[in-house]
mmCIF file of C-alpha atoms in Angstrom:
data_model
loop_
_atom_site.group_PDB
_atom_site.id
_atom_site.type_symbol
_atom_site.label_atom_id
_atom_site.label_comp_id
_atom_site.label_asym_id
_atom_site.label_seq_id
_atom_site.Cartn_x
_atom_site.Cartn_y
_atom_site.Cartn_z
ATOM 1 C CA UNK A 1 35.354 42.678 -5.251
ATOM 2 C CA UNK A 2 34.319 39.262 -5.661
ATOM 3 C CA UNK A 3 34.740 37.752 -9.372
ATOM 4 C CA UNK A 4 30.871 37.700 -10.609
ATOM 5 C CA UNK A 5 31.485 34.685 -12.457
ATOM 6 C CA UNK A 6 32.658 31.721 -10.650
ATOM 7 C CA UNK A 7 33.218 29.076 -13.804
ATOM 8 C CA UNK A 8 36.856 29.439 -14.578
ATOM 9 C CA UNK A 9 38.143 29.352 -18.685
ATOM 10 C CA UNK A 10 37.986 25.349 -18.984
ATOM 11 C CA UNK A 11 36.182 24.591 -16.657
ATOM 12 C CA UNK A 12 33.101 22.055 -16.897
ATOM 13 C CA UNK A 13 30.884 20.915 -14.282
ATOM 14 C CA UNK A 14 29.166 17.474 -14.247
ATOM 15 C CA UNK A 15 26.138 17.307 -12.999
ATOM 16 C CA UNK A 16 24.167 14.012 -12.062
ATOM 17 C CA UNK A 17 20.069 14.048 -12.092
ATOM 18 C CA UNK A 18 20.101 10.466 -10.923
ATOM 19 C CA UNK A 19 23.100 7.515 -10.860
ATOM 20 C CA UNK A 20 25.397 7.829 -13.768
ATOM 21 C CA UNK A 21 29.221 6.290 -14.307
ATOM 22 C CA UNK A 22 31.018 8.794 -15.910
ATOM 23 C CA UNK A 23 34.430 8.806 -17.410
ATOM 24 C CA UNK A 24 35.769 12.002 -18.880
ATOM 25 C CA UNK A 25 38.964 11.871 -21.282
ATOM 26 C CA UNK A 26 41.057 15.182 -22.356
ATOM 27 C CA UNK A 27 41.459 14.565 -25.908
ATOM 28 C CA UNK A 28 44.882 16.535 -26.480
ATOM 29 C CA UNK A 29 47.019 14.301 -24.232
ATOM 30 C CA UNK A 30 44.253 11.159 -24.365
ATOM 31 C CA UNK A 31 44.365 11.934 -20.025
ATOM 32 C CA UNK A 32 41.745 10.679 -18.051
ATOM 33 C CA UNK A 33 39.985 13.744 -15.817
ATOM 34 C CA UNK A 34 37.488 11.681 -14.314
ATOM 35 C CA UNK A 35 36.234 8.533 -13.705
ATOM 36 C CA UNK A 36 33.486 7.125 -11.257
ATOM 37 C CA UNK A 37 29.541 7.716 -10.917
ATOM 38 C CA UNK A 38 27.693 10.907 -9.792
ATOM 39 C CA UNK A 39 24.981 10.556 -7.908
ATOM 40 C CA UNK A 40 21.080 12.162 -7.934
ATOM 41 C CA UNK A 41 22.443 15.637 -7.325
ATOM 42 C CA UNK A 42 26.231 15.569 -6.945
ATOM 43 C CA UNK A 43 28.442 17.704 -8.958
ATOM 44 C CA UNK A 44 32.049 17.428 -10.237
ATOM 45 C CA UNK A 45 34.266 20.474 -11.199
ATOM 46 C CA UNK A 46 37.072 19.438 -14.170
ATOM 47 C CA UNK A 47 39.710 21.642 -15.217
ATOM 48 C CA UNK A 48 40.389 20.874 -18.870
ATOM 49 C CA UNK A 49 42.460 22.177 -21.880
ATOM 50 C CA UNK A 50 40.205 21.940 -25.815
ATOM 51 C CA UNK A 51 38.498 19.198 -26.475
ATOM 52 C CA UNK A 52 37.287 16.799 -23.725
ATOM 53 C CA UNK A 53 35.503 13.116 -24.648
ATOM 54 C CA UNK A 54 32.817 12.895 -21.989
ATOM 55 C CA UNK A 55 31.719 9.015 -21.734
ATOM 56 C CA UNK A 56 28.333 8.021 -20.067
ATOM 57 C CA UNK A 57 25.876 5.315 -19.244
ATOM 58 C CA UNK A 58 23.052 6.900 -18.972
ATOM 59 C CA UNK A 59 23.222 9.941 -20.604
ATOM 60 C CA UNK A 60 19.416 10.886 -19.118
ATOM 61 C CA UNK A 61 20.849 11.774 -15.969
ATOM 62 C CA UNK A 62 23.541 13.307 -16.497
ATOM 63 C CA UNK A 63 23.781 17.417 -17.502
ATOM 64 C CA UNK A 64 27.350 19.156 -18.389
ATOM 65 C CA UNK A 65 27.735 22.734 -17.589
ATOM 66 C CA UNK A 66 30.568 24.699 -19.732
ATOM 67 C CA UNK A 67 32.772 27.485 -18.776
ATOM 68 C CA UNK A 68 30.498 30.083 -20.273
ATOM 69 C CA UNK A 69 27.291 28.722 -18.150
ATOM 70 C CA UNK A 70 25.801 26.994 -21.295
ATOM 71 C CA UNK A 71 24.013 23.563 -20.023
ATOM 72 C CA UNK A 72 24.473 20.571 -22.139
ATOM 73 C CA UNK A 73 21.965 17.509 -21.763
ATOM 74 C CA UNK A 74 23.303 14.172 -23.963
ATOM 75 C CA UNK A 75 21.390 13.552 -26.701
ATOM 76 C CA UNK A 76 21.691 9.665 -25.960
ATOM 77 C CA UNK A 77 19.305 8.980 -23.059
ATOM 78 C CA UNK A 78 21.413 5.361 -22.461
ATOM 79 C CA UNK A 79 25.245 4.828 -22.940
ATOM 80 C CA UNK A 80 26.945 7.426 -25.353
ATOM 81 C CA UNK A 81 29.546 10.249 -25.163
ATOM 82 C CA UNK A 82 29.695 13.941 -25.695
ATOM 83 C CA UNK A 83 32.696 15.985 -27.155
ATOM 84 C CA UNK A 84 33.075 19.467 -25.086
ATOM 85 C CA UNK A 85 35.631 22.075 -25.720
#
């Protein structure tokens, strides 16, 4: 049987709405994950352990889906960061 639910435990998905530089930092070894810029409709699939530090520069179009399917949207519509665990 196939597993129903396809986000793994720690796993968060990046998802661009329109051109956004990203840069995502795992806060219990200060690693980088990610860094680079999603395009209108690209994704990116992180593997990551507690807390990440998601950076942004234009939080507007970018969306962050979590492990258990919740959606995050930045609060900051310009340059901010996010703290997902």
């Amino acid at each position: 049987a196939l597993n129903e639910d396809p986000m793994e435990e720690g796993l968060i998905e990046l998802i661009g709405t329109d051109d956004v530089q990203v840069f995502v930092r795992q806060e219990k070894d200060k690693r980088a994950l990610f860094t680079g810029t999603l395009h209108k409709g690209e994704t990116k699939k992180l593997n990551a352990e507690g807390f990440v530090k998601i950076s942004f520069s234009k939080g507007s179009n970018l969306q962050i889906r979590k492990a258990n399917g919740e959606m995050i949207r930045p609060q900051a519509d310009g340059v901010g960061w996010v703290s997902v665990k």
